[in-house]
Amino acid sequence: MNFYIKQNILLEHLNYVIKGVSSKNLIPILNCIKFELTEDGLYLYSTDSEISIKTFIDKKDINNIDSLGTIVVSGKYIYDIIKKLPNSEIRIEEVNNNKIIISTSSTEFSLNCNEVSDFPNLELDTVENPIILDKKVLKDIINQISFATSNQESRPNLTGINFIISNDILECTGTDSYRLSKKILSIPTNNNESNIIIPTRCLLELIKIINDNEGKIEMHIFSNKVLFKFDDIIFMTRLINSTFPDTSKLISNEFINEIEVSYKELYNAIDRASLFSVNDDKNTILCEVNEKNIKISSNIPEIGKVEEVIFADNKTGDDFRISFSSKFMVDALKALSCEKVVLKFNGELKPFLIKNPSDDSITELIVPIRTY
Amino acid sequence: MNFYIKQNILLEHLNYVIKGVSSKNLIPILNCIKFELTEDGLYLYSTDSEISIKTFIDKKDINNIDSLGTIVVSGKYIYDIIKKLPNSEIRIEEVNNNKIIISTSSTEFSLNCNEVSDFPNLELDTVENPIILDKKVLKDIINQISFATSNQESRPNLTGINFIISNDILECTGTDSYRLSKKILSIPTNNNESNIIIPTRCLLELIKIINDNEGKIEMHIFSNKVLFKFDDIIFMTRLINSTFPDTSKLISNEFINEIEVSYKELYNAIDRASLFSVNDDKNTILCEVNEKNIKISSNIPEIGKVEEVIFADNKTGDDFRISFSSKFMVDALKALSCEKVVLKFNGELKPFLIKNPSDDSITELIVPIRTY
């Protein structure tokens, strides 16, 4: 292998594959990036056993290919080296003794390589009829749902986002069993029927490498893995091999109270009340709903207390009180981000919904806290 | 105490005094801020036993003073509360049972107070002929010297910056015994003769509250403390009660080699070489000086190596090699920040200097590492 390439082009693609290199991995070969220089161009590969990434630099973006070949080098070192080089032409050359030389006119790095045959075969095959989504749609799904998933490894099925595809409907759900975020949307008709759980951690890595909002992304679903294909990148993640709980019965269609409030007023009131909700690990705040307003309060007896009153249009007029986590409410509101929100209650011990009145596709649910 | 004030004005001044509140302090009263509302305006005080801060809001910046008084409240809570309130008028009112109410039209915080008599007397008196510096000059001194001081509490005299004032000369030095940064400058004539050590930690807190570069700052020096006075702020810190080593003999006036190099080329070369200097805790890199250039190299045998060549004007022409810490060199270069630097050597085992050829006031010194 011996070629010349502009630093910024190689760095852009290393930025993609480095996401598949785990610095904590105990298996040394999984800390590596594989460079495969063919007549078409340069393929880069990485895998940390959960995520695998492949990216491609076309030969037209490579200045001079003197000889083809494949090498495997430390991901951390090759990434740091290329990042610290100036934005000019650099040469990468394989030399004897399983080494590469990375050089510019004034700098010469020598880096030991690993055995190419030790690098795992990634099996990045695709299906015939992938699901096609706008990049922006997939990014929104991940941003609006991932926060509600669990990070407790003791309940692995809740540590991912559930994707249910039924012909032209996509239903995505995340829950940690105390709150839930769900999005339902129409997708182009296809013949897929799938019900999978994708690890949240992997999806959060995926959106880091989807740079723009324009364009499409293909989802290739297998029984144990899913491939996302876009631009010159393939991003594969394993699936969580478990059953996602049926959450459809949790979300009621009828409510005793439906209250519309200003998003900004509610957000700021909860944010301030959270200052005094830190004395238990649940961040409990109290919400008292009257005919014309909502009073939000919290207190730490030895420090002080806070009371917030915000105007609310309580359509059914009954007074009641409910306690919930200020953190869960702030997270849910961040996922909605709109002008007004509607709170839908069914009594002080039943889960309640937070909805954007002008976008029915997304539903936020919070389970209240029993305080007596 | 009962007054109205704009949120942004109170927040600005809380931003100053909060720097004197240590969240880790075990003495609860030192986690507090004292509010003293007089006919002249509002004084705020804080202290963590090393640093004491006083700031003043003139009565013209207070909307309505209904009654005077003094209270002491949790610094963390009052700061977080005011920060989270909207930028509008807020009311602060002392009520029975040693509490204050902080309120706007829709929000009401109640905060328990501490005993005013428990708050320490800060003794913020001043001297008749303080030293007067430009704010910018003092900020430069701290930014260019603090990094070279030690953070090892076992050598307390090296954990601060040494200020020697001798009539119209100010000499500031920081060293951790492996490197040194020194600045010498002229100041307006005064009758001070002082030799003090100010804790680096306290000086770094001080520059956080010097917002602008315009204007003067007064230094009032006592035997055990120093007061910095500027705008409406007094910042007091204890001195380190110890003797600073005499560093004047360390800095030679004659050198065997004086080499001028491009600042940017040297900085980038050292930065890249540092990638392979992490295998010992000294970050050792090797520098080989020839007639026309400098070769900088480092290696980790099991990973790889790097060699950088930069053009250098080696005025005396002798070839030699010297090893030093890449981190110390990067720190020294950051403190200089100029177009060209001159490196002054006296052999491979003697401390060497890094100088800005167009600013003789500042000197960087590094002790080399013996590698054999």
PDB file of C-alpha atoms in Angstrom, chain B residues 27 37 250 273:
ATOM      1  CA  ILE B  27     -17.728  25.063  57.865  1.00  0.00           C
ATOM      2  CA  LEU B  37     -28.238  46.721  52.730  1.00  0.00           C
ATOM      3  CA  LEU B 250      19.470  29.736  37.501  1.00  0.00           C
ATOM      4  CA  ALA B 273       5.903  14.651  18.847  1.00  0.00           C
TER       5      ALA B 273
END
